Short mmCIF file of C-alpha atoms in Angstrom, two decimals:
data_model
loop_
_atom_site.label_atom_id
_atom_site.label_comp_id
_atom_site.label_asym_id
_atom_site.label_seq_id
_atom_site.Cartn_x
_atom_site.Cartn_y
_atom_site.Cartn_z
CA MET A 18 -22.65 7.47 -17.26
CA CYS A 19 -19.69 9.07 -14.73
CA CYS A 20 -21.05 12.48 -14.25
CA GLY A 21 -20.76 15.32 -12.02
CA SER A 22 -22.41 14.37 -9.08
CA THR A 23 -20.64 10.75 -8.43
CA ALA A 24 -16.94 12.60 -9.15
CA VAL A 25 -15.25 12.03 -5.61
CA THR A 26 -15.21 15.09 -3.54
CA LYS A 27 -11.67 15.49 -0.97
CA PRO A 28 -11.67 13.30 2.11
CA GLN A 29 -13.29 14.37 5.01
CA VAL A 30 -14.88 14.68 8.41
CA ARG A 31 -18.64 15.06 7.97
CA GLY A 32 -20.05 14.52 11.44
CA SER A 33 -19.05 12.16 13.73
CA ARG A 34 -22.68 9.38 13.65
CA MET A 35 -19.34 6.15 12.31
CA ALA A 36 -17.66 7.56 14.73
CA ILE A 37 -16.20 4.27 16.24
CA ASP A 38 -15.38 3.99 19.04
CA SER A 39 -15.95 0.76 21.84
CA SER A 40 -20.15 1.69 22.11
CA GLN A 41 -20.58 1.91 18.34
CA ASN A 42 -17.71 -1.68 18.40
CA ASP A 43 -20.15 -3.21 20.65
CA GLN A 44 -23.66 -2.23 19.11
CA LEU A 45 -22.71 -3.53 15.81
CA LYS A 46 -20.64 -6.33 16.73
CA ALA A 47 -23.77 -6.80 18.37
CA LEU A 48 -25.64 -6.45 15.73
CA LEU A 49 -24.12 -8.93 13.55
CA ALA A 50 -24.41 -11.61 15.92
CA ALA A 51 -27.87 -10.82 15.54
CA CYS A 52 -27.67 -10.77 11.54
CA ALA A 53 -25.95 -15.08 12.49
CA ARG A 54 -28.95 -15.56 14.07
CA ARG A 55 -30.99 -14.49 10.95
CA ASP A 56 -32.16 -11.57 12.61
CA GLN A 57 -33.47 -9.66 9.60
CA PRO A 58 -34.67 -6.33 12.13
CA ALA A 59 -31.09 -6.54 13.29
CA PHE A 60 -29.89 -6.47 9.73
CA LYS A 61 -31.95 -3.49 8.74
CA SER A 62 -30.23 -1.61 11.84
CA LEU A 63 -26.76 -2.73 10.42
CA TYR A 64 -27.37 -1.30 7.10
CA GLU A 65 -28.60 1.95 8.76
CA LEU A 66 -25.58 2.33 10.88
CA THR A 67 -23.17 1.71 8.35
CA SER A 68 -24.30 1.97 5.39
CA SER A 69 -23.22 6.03 4.22
CA LYS A 70 -19.76 5.52 6.07
CA LEU A 71 -19.53 2.06 2.80
CA PHE A 72 -21.34 3.62 0.38
CA GLY A 73 -19.00 7.05 0.93
CA VAL A 74 -15.52 4.08 0.08
CA ALA A 75 -17.05 2.46 -2.38
CA LEU A 76 -18.01 5.50 -4.27
CA ARG A 77 -14.06 6.85 -3.33
CA ILE A 78 -13.19 3.70 -5.30
CA LEU A 79 -14.91 3.29 -8.26
CA LYS A 80 -15.74 7.09 -8.75
CA ARG A 81 -18.90 5.95 -10.75
CA GLU A 82 -22.41 5.77 -8.21
CA ASP A 83 -24.18 2.72 -10.50
CA TRP A 84 -21.53 0.49 -9.65
CA ALA A 85 -20.92 1.19 -6.07
CA GLU A 86 -24.71 0.85 -5.71
CA GLU A 87 -23.98 -2.78 -7.80
CA VAL A 88 -20.88 -3.83 -5.15
CA LEU A 89 -22.43 -2.30 -1.57
CA GLN A 90 -25.39 -4.74 -2.81
CA GLU A 91 -23.27 -7.43 -3.58
CA CYS A 92 -21.46 -6.37 -0.12
CA TYR A 93 -24.09 -6.49 2.19
CA VAL A 94 -26.03 -10.05 1.00
CA SER A 95 -22.47 -11.46 1.59
CA ILE A 96 -22.52 -9.51 5.42
CA TRP A 97 -25.65 -10.62 6.32
CA ASN A 98 -25.03 -14.58 4.66
CA HIS A 99 -21.46 -14.66 6.35
CA ALA A 100 -22.40 -12.95 9.92
CA ALA A 101 -21.79 -16.12 11.71
CA GLY A 102 -18.33 -16.09 9.62
CA TYR A 103 -16.95 -12.82 11.65
CA SER A 104 -15.32 -13.48 14.65
CA ALA A 105 -15.57 -10.88 17.04
CA GLY A 106 -11.96 -11.13 18.69
CA LEU A 107 -9.74 -11.16 15.15
CA SER A 108 -11.20 -7.34 13.61
CA ALA A 109 -13.50 -4.14 14.82
CA PRO A 110 -16.66 -5.37 12.58
CA MET A 111 -16.93 -1.81 11.01
CA THR A 112 -12.29 -3.31 10.04
CA TRP A 113 -14.49 -6.21 8.81
CA MET A 114 -17.40 -5.42 6.39
CA THR A 115 -15.27 -2.24 5.43
CA SER A 116 -12.36 -5.02 4.05
CA ILE A 117 -15.06 -6.86 2.06
CA VAL A 118 -16.09 -3.57 0.30
CA ARG A 119 -12.94 -2.30 -0.05
CA ASN A 120 -12.04 -5.79 -1.69
CA ARG A 121 -15.23 -6.06 -3.73
CA CYS A 122 -14.66 -2.79 -5.59
CA LEU A 123 -11.10 -3.87 -6.17
CA ASP A 124 -11.98 -7.34 -7.84
CA TRP A 125 -14.43 -5.12 -9.87
CA LEU A 126 -11.88 -2.23 -11.23
CA ARG A 127 -9.93 -5.38 -11.40
CA ARG A 128 -11.54 -7.38 -13.56
CA PRO A 129 -10.39 -7.85 -17.59
CA ARG A 130 -11.15 -4.76 -19.50
CA THR A 131 -11.91 -2.54 -17.24
CA GLU A 132 -11.04 1.32 -17.40
CA LEU A 133 -9.96 3.67 -14.45
CA THR A 134 -11.29 6.87 -15.80
CA PHE A 135 -11.23 9.90 -13.18
CA ALA A 136 -14.59 12.21 -13.59
CA ASP A 137 -13.12 15.91 -12.75
CA ASN A 138 -14.45 17.56 -9.20
CA GLU A 139 -17.70 19.73 -9.96
CA ASP A 140 -15.11 22.62 -8.34
CA GLY A 141 -13.30 21.32 -11.59
CA SER A 142 -10.33 19.82 -9.86
CA HIS A 143 -8.88 16.70 -10.05
CA PRO A 144 -9.93 14.27 -7.93
CA LEU A 145 -6.05 13.61 -7.62
CA ASP A 146 -5.32 16.58 -6.12
CA ALA A 147 -6.96 15.75 -3.17
CA VAL A 148 -4.37 13.79 -1.69
CA ALA A 149 -1.58 15.88 -3.46
CA SER A 150 1.72 16.16 -1.19
CA GLY A 151 0.94 19.25 0.20
CA ASP A 152 -2.76 18.37 1.04
CA PRO A 153 -3.85 18.27 4.60
CA GLY A 154 -6.83 17.22 4.11
CA PRO A 155 -7.10 13.27 4.66
CA LEU A 156 -4.09 13.86 6.57
CA GLU A 157 -5.79 16.66 9.28
CA ALA A 158 -8.82 14.51 9.82
CA LEU A 159 -7.32 10.85 10.82
CA THR A 160 -5.54 13.23 12.57
CA ARG A 161 -8.69 14.51 14.20
CA ASN A 162 -10.48 11.11 14.93
CA SER A 163 -9.08 8.97 18.26
CA ASP A 164 -9.37 5.56 16.47
CA ALA A 165 -6.93 7.11 13.08
CA GLN A 166 -4.57 9.42 14.54
CA ALA A 167 -1.38 7.21 14.92
CA LEU A 168 -1.65 6.39 11.76
CA GLY A 169 -2.53 9.67 10.90
CA GLY A 170 0.55 10.42 12.99
CA CYS A 171 2.73 7.76 11.14
CA LEU A 172 1.47 8.46 7.25
CA SER A 173 2.72 12.50 8.21
CA ARG A 174 5.54 10.65 8.96
CA LEU A 175 7.04 9.39 5.81
CA GLU A 176 8.13 10.61 3.43
CA ALA A 177 5.55 13.05 0.61
CA LYS A 178 5.93 10.50 -2.23
CA GLN A 179 5.79 7.89 -0.01
CA ARG A 180 2.83 8.81 1.19
CA GLN A 181 1.23 10.52 -1.74
CA ALA A 182 1.59 6.25 -3.27
CA VAL A 183 -0.34 4.96 -0.24
CA MET A 184 -2.81 6.92 -0.09
CA LEU A 185 -3.70 7.03 -3.53
CA ALA A 186 -3.70 3.86 -3.64
CA PHE A 187 -5.73 2.97 -1.10
CA TYR A 188 -8.23 5.02 -1.02
CA ASP A 189 -9.09 5.48 -5.63
CA GLY A 190 -7.90 2.09 -5.92
CA LEU A 191 -4.87 2.12 -8.41
CA SER A 192 -2.75 -0.56 -9.04
CA HIS A 193 1.30 0.16 -9.60
CA SER A 194 0.67 0.68 -13.09
CA GLU A 195 -2.13 3.54 -12.61
CA LEU A 196 -0.26 4.91 -10.01
CA ALA A 197 2.94 5.17 -12.18
CA ALA A 198 1.35 6.99 -14.75
CA GLN A 199 -0.45 9.18 -13.13
CA MET A 200 2.03 10.21 -10.28
CA GLN A 201 4.31 10.16 -13.77
CA GLN A 202 7.14 7.93 -12.29
CA PRO A 203 8.74 4.96 -13.74
CA LEU A 204 6.70 1.80 -12.57
CA GLY A 205 9.42 0.93 -10.65
CA THR A 206 10.01 4.14 -8.79
CA VAL A 207 6.50 3.72 -8.37
CA LYS A 208 6.48 0.27 -6.18
CA THR A 209 9.26 1.16 -3.23
CA TRP A 210 7.11 4.13 -2.96
CA VAL A 211 4.29 1.96 -1.28
CA ARG A 212 6.57 -0.93 -0.01
CA ARG A 213 8.88 1.57 1.69
CA GLY A 214 5.65 3.83 2.44
CA LEU A 215 4.69 0.56 4.11
CA GLU A 216 6.93 -1.06 5.37
CA ARG A 217 7.50 2.11 7.58
CA LEU A 218 3.93 2.61 8.81
CA LYS A 219 4.33 -0.32 10.02
CA GLY A 220 7.41 0.15 11.76
CA CYS A 221 6.31 3.64 13.21
CA LEU A 222 2.17 1.81 14.39
CA ALA A 223 4.47 -0.79 15.84
CA GLY A 224 6.55 1.42 17.83
CA MET A 225 3.56 3.12 18.87
CA GLY A 226 1.98 0.34 20.08
CA THR A 227 -0.57 -0.44 17.93
CA ALA A 228 -0.23 -2.81 15.52
CA MET B 26 7.15 -20.50 -5.21
CA ASN B 27 6.88 -22.16 -2.18
CA TYR B 28 5.62 -19.25 -0.98
CA ARG B 29 6.21 -20.42 2.98
CA LYS B 30 9.24 -20.16 2.77
CA HIS B 31 9.52 -16.84 2.34
CA PRO B 32 7.76 -14.47 5.13
CA GLN B 33 8.79 -11.26 4.13
CA LEU B 34 7.33 -11.93 0.28
CA ILE B 35 4.00 -13.26 2.30
CA GLU B 36 3.96 -9.57 4.30
CA LYS B 37 4.87 -7.49 1.49
CA LEU B 38 1.88 -9.35 -0.47
CA ALA B 39 -0.57 -9.38 2.55
CA ALA B 40 0.27 -5.19 2.40
CA GLU B 41 0.13 -4.65 -1.09
CA TYR B 42 -2.65 -6.59 -1.28
CA VAL B 43 -4.94 -4.54 1.25
CA LEU B 44 -4.31 -1.48 -0.11
CA GLY B 45 -5.49 -2.05 -3.34
CA THR B 46 -1.98 -2.35 -5.82
CA LEU B 47 -2.09 -5.38 -6.75
CA ARG B 48 -3.22 -5.89 -10.89
CA SER B 49 -5.41 -8.59 -11.45
CA ARG B 50 -3.49 -11.51 -11.65
CA ALA B 51 -1.35 -11.34 -8.86
CA ARG B 52 -4.49 -10.18 -7.16
CA THR B 53 -6.48 -13.90 -7.53
CA ARG B 54 -2.85 -15.27 -7.29
CA PHE B 55 -2.85 -14.01 -3.71
CA ALA B 56 -6.12 -14.21 -2.59
CA ARG B 57 -6.08 -18.23 -3.02
CA LEU B 58 -2.73 -19.05 -0.99
CA MET B 59 -5.19 -16.84 1.42
CA LEU B 60 -7.43 -19.79 1.40
CA GLU B 61 -4.48 -22.53 1.71
CA ASP B 62 -2.60 -19.96 4.47
CA ALA B 63 -3.55 -19.82 7.82
CA ALA B 64 -0.70 -17.22 7.99
CA VAL B 65 -1.24 -15.90 5.23
CA ARG B 66 -4.85 -14.24 6.57
CA ARG B 67 -3.14 -13.45 9.25
CA SER B 68 -1.30 -11.61 7.66
CA VAL B 69 -3.84 -9.48 5.81
CA LEU B 70 -6.05 -9.36 8.88
CA GLU B 71 -3.35 -7.41 10.04
CA TRP B 72 -2.81 -5.22 7.18
CA GLU B 73 -6.55 -4.07 7.27
CA THR B 74 -6.50 -3.54 10.66
CA MET B 75 -3.54 -1.20 10.69
CA LEU B 76 -4.68 -0.08 7.25
CA THR B 77 -8.77 0.38 7.33
CA PRO B 78 -8.42 3.77 9.97
CA MET B 79 -7.66 5.77 7.11
CA THR B 80 -11.30 5.75 5.60
CA VAL B 81 -12.32 7.70 8.31
CA ALA B 82 -11.30 10.03 6.02
CA VAL B 83 -13.42 9.32 3.35
CA ALA B 84 -16.62 11.58 3.72
CA GLU B 85 -19.87 9.47 3.80
CA ARG B 86 -23.01 9.69 1.53
CA GLN B 87 -26.36 8.59 1.55
CA PRO B 88 -26.97 5.60 -0.59
CA PRO B 89 -30.25 5.67 -2.64
CA GLN B 90 -33.25 4.99 -0.57
CA ARG B 91 -33.25 1.17 -3.41
CA LEU B 92 -30.00 -0.31 -2.12
CA TRP B 93 -32.48 -1.53 0.39
CA ARG B 94 -34.71 -2.44 -0.63
CA ALA B 95 -33.15 -4.65 -3.65
CA ILE B 96 -30.93 -5.94 -0.54
CA ALA B 97 -33.68 -6.56 1.62
CA ALA B 98 -36.00 -8.43 -1.61
CA ARG B 99 -32.74 -10.69 -1.56
CA ILE B 100 -31.63 -11.56 1.77
CA ALA B 101 -35.30 -12.37 1.95
CA PRO B 102 -38.75 -10.87 0.10
CA SER B 103 -40.49 -11.22 3.81
CA ILE B 104 -38.89 -7.47 4.81
CA ALA B 105 -39.34 -5.93 1.58
CA PRO B 106 -41.62 -3.10 3.01
CA ALA B 107 -44.46 -3.85 0.35
CA GLN B 108 -44.47 -8.03 1.24
CA VAL B 109 -46.60 -7.95 4.17
CA ARG B 110 -47.76 -11.87 4.17
CA THR B 111 -50.40 -12.82 6.06
CA SER B 112 -49.47 -16.94 6.74
CA ILE B 113 -46.48 -18.90 6.21
CA TRP B 114 -47.44 -20.68 2.79
CA ASP B 115 -48.21 -17.59 1.06
CA SER B 116 -43.86 -15.85 2.34
CA LEU B 117 -41.96 -15.50 -0.38
CA GLY B 118 -39.74 -15.51 1.58
CA PHE B 119 -40.57 -17.99 3.11
CA TRP B 120 -39.60 -20.28 -0.05
CA ARG B 121 -36.72 -18.62 -1.04
CA ASN B 122 -35.15 -19.43 2.92
CA LEU B 123 -36.72 -23.16 3.57
CA GLY B 124 -38.47 -24.25 0.64
CA LEU B 125 -36.18 -23.17 -2.56
CA ALA B 126 -35.73 -27.32 -2.67
CA ALA B 127 -38.55 -28.41 -3.46
CA THR B 128 -39.11 -25.00 -5.31
CA ALA B 129 -35.91 -26.18 -7.92
CA CYS B 130 -36.43 -29.40 -7.50
CA THR B 131 -40.68 -28.45 -8.84
CA VAL B 132 -38.46 -26.42 -11.57
CA ALA B 133 -36.62 -29.82 -12.80
CA LEU B 134 -39.25 -32.11 -12.50
CA VAL B 135 -42.55 -30.08 -13.54
CA THR B 136 -41.37 -27.05 -15.00
CA ALA B 137 -38.85 -24.03 -15.72
CA GLY B 138 -42.07 -21.59 -17.42
CA LEU B 139 -43.13 -21.01 -13.60
CA LEU B 140 -40.26 -19.13 -12.47
CA ARG B 141 -39.55 -16.93 -13.77
CA GLN B 142 -42.50 -15.32 -11.33
CA PRO B 143 -42.02 -16.92 -7.94
CA GLU B 144 -44.87 -14.79 -7.68
CA VAL B 145 -46.88 -17.59 -9.02
CA LEU B 146 -45.68 -20.23 -7.79
CA GLN B 147 -47.81 -22.34 -5.45
CA VAL B 148 -47.58 -24.89 -2.53
CA PRO B 149 -50.07 -27.79 -4.52
CA MET B 150 -47.72 -27.61 -6.98
CA VAL B 151 -44.30 -28.85 -5.25
CA LEU B 152 -46.72 -31.40 -3.53
CA GLU B 153 -48.59 -32.87 -6.11
CA VAL B 154 -44.57 -33.95 -7.14
CA PRO B 155 -44.49 -37.96 -6.73
CA SER B 156 -42.71 -38.55 -4.32
CA LYS B 157 -41.43 -41.47 -5.94
CA GLN B 158 -39.83 -39.14 -8.52
CA ARG B 159 -38.73 -36.36 -5.49
CA GLN B 160 -35.16 -38.62 -5.92
CA GLU B 161 -32.42 -37.31 -2.96
CA SER B 162 -30.46 -34.72 -5.09
CA TYR B 163 -28.85 -31.25 -5.20
CA VAL B 164 -30.65 -28.09 -6.55
CA ALA B 165 -29.63 -25.00 -7.16
CA THR B 166 -31.66 -22.02 -9.01
CA LEU B 167 -29.78 -19.51 -10.33
CA THR B 168 -31.14 -16.17 -9.91
CA ASP B 169 -29.45 -12.37 -11.80
CA LYS B 170 -29.67 -9.51 -9.17
CA SER B 171 -33.59 -8.50 -9.72
CA GLY B 172 -34.71 -11.82 -9.09
CA LYS B 173 -35.38 -13.25 -11.85
CA VAL B 174 -34.68 -17.04 -12.35
CA VAL B 175 -31.71 -17.27 -15.08
CA ALA B 176 -31.31 -21.44 -15.02
CA VAL B 177 -31.51 -24.12 -12.82
CA ALA B 178 -28.63 -26.31 -12.07
CA TYR B 179 -29.62 -30.30 -10.16
CA ALA B 180 -27.78 -33.32 -9.61
CA ALA B 181 -28.74 -36.44 -8.25
CA ARG B 182 -27.36 -37.33 -4.61
CA ASN B 183 -24.97 -40.02 -6.73
CA SER B 184 -24.28 -39.29 -9.63
CA ASN B 185 -21.30 -37.24 -11.05
CA GLU B 186 -23.32 -35.46 -13.92
CA LEU B 187 -25.03 -32.23 -12.80
CA TRP B 188 -27.86 -31.39 -15.46
CA VAL B 189 -28.32 -27.40 -16.26
CA ARG B 190 -31.28 -25.85 -17.85
CA ARG B 191 -30.93 -22.33 -19.42
CA VAL B 192 -34.09 -20.46 -17.95
CA ASP B 193 -32.82 -16.97 -19.65
CA LEU B 194 -29.47 -17.76 -20.58
CA ALA B 195 -29.00 -16.97 -24.20
CA PRO B 196 -25.67 -18.81 -25.31
CA GLY B 197 -23.32 -16.64 -27.68
CA SER B 198 -20.71 -17.07 -29.68
CA GLY B 199 -17.96 -14.30 -28.43
CA HIS B 200 -18.42 -15.36 -25.23
CA ALA B 201 -18.61 -18.98 -22.89
CA HIS B 202 -21.40 -18.99 -19.31
CA GLU B 203 -18.66 -20.85 -16.61
CA LEU B 204 -20.96 -21.85 -13.40
CA TRP B 205 -18.95 -21.96 -10.10
CA ALA B 206 -18.76 -24.07 -7.17
CA LEU B 207 -18.78 -20.80 -4.17
CA PRO B 208 -16.89 -21.73 -1.29
CA ALA B 209 -18.28 -22.59 2.44
CA GLU B 210 -15.16 -20.89 4.39
CA LYS B 211 -15.82 -16.93 3.52
CA GLY B 212 -12.65 -15.57 1.70
CA ALA B 213 -12.27 -19.25 -0.07
CA ALA B 214 -12.19 -18.68 -4.56
CA PRO B 215 -14.65 -20.33 -6.25
CA ARG B 216 -14.46 -24.00 -7.77
CA SER B 217 -14.88 -23.67 -11.66
CA LEU B 218 -17.29 -26.46 -12.81
CA GLY B 219 -17.28 -26.17 -16.05
CA ILE B 220 -18.83 -24.25 -19.24
CA ILE B 221 -22.24 -24.24 -19.73
CA PRO B 222 -23.78 -26.27 -22.93
CA ALA B 223 -24.97 -24.17 -25.93
CA GLY B 224 -28.37 -26.39 -25.62
CA ASP B 225 -30.76 -26.12 -23.61
CA LYS B 226 -29.89 -28.07 -21.27
CA GLY B 227 -26.89 -30.20 -20.75
CA THR B 228 -24.88 -32.01 -18.42
CA LEU B 229 -21.30 -31.36 -16.62
CA LEU B 230 -19.48 -33.94 -14.97
CA LEU B 231 -18.50 -33.58 -11.16
CA ALA B 232 -15.34 -34.65 -10.77
CA SER B 233 -16.61 -37.29 -8.46
CA ALA B 234 -20.64 -38.07 -7.45
CA ALA B 235 -22.52 -34.43 -6.26
CA ASP B 236 -22.59 -36.15 -2.15
CA GLN B 237 -19.18 -35.63 -2.46
CA SER B 238 -18.21 -32.44 -5.32
CA LEU B 239 -21.39 -30.44 -3.83
CA ARG B 240 -21.63 -31.51 -0.08
CA ASP B 241 -20.53 -28.07 1.57
CA VAL B 242 -20.80 -25.51 -1.46
CA PRO B 243 -23.46 -22.97 -0.57
CA ALA B 244 -23.95 -21.37 -3.53
CA LEU B 245 -23.18 -21.81 -7.92
CA ALA B 246 -22.85 -19.01 -9.74
CA ILE B 247 -22.53 -18.76 -13.20
CA SER B 248 -19.83 -15.53 -14.74
CA LEU B 249 -19.51 -14.88 -18.26
CA GLU B 250 -16.46 -16.19 -19.87
CA PRO B 251 -14.08 -15.85 -22.94
CA PRO B 252 -15.34 -18.29 -25.06
CA ASP B 253 -13.12 -21.16 -23.40
CA GLY B 254 -13.95 -20.13 -19.46
CA SER B 255 -11.64 -18.74 -17.80
CA LYS B 256 -8.49 -18.87 -18.02
CA THR B 257 -7.10 -17.79 -14.76
CA GLY B 258 -9.34 -20.37 -12.90
CA LEU B 259 -11.10 -17.47 -10.75
CA PRO B 260 -14.39 -15.61 -12.23
CA THR B 261 -13.31 -13.07 -14.34
CA GLY B 262 -16.19 -11.54 -16.17
CA PRO B 263 -19.32 -10.37 -13.58
CA VAL B 264 -21.74 -12.53 -12.48
CA LEU B 265 -24.95 -13.49 -14.22
CA ALA B 266 -26.70 -15.16 -11.59
CA SER B 267 -26.28 -16.85 -8.13
CA GLY B 268 -28.16 -19.32 -6.03
CA PRO B 269 -27.54 -21.52 -2.86
CA CYS B 270 -27.37 -24.97 -3.92
CA LEU B 271 -29.62 -27.66 -1.36
CA LYS B 272 -29.90 -30.08 -0.68
CA PHE B 273 -33.50 -32.00 -1.04
CA TRP B 274 -34.15 -34.97 0.81
#
């Protein structure tokens, strides 16, 4: 089922349509508020503005287009149903929607008997190469984006192994044991990398006044 | 373990829940903890805010057109492009949104077969149900992703018997179909209502009268589970069908 075209490519920033600036934030908030009033055209606009990003996120984690479609369908129905529960004071609209999608994807992957398999990229490289320690891809993309600059900066200050573990887990939805297998390290070691990486990340972001 | 006494542990688990490294059971347990504890939810929110910007590095990909059509059909079929109706009485969206209770009640009282093709449902069919049979009740039509009716659930308001009819859901020996009450609050855990009996129709016993146990339930869902049901207390298999749980009175 998993075909070449669905294989994950290196993370990259493509275009600026989803640059989450404040005016876009306000627009998404307004659309969510309209969805809460059951405004269907507003929901369609919300979908048009966000679906490419969220499909990309789902695809990155799930590696299969059919799964990503299925999960995204559930997510948008859920966004429509729960739009009234969105609180603009608690989180940015894109953070809220992305979290819904990531959580559904992770729940999907953690279903019993689901085996995570990696498809090779079309160019023959392994998807994990994208976050190999020396690869600047995602980090570079993060530091170029004003919303992710602080996070990118803090990630780049982590030890290479910690950074790799955190990024593999986030982008590819790997569990601790899958991380250990992929990084060919003992489970305990990988757990420690993740834990310390997250602690440092938080400390760093707090120091920059963003957390 | 009493997590409330261990804020550092909550912090660690929240971070890993958001990052995604928790395994199935740990993830389920933590999700349950989130329901019970606002501090846990705050911690999760904080980590979501911190880590989500990482997604700016994920390539966008335009989903296929059929995805929007599928979503539109589920939230309100009347906004799907093909659905142009002249009268609200003809509008499928009207029925799905406002009349589902009546629809489901029709199913319960008249015939389930009709709903395999909701398009053919007609107003008189609903209005002809004698009022004395329209007992105050909770009703749910559970449909699969394509909108096909899979099962119907019905409980009289003051009864703790939940009547479930399999419409298009074949029982099997190697698995069970478990019925769930979905939570009213986002992120909360569903509650098991039990295994759906193997026959065409059967009853599940609610913990209390429907007026209590279903009052705040927005929807019911059916998941595929091992023969004895989910061992985690949460759905573990795929969700086969779901539908709003509506008050009909």
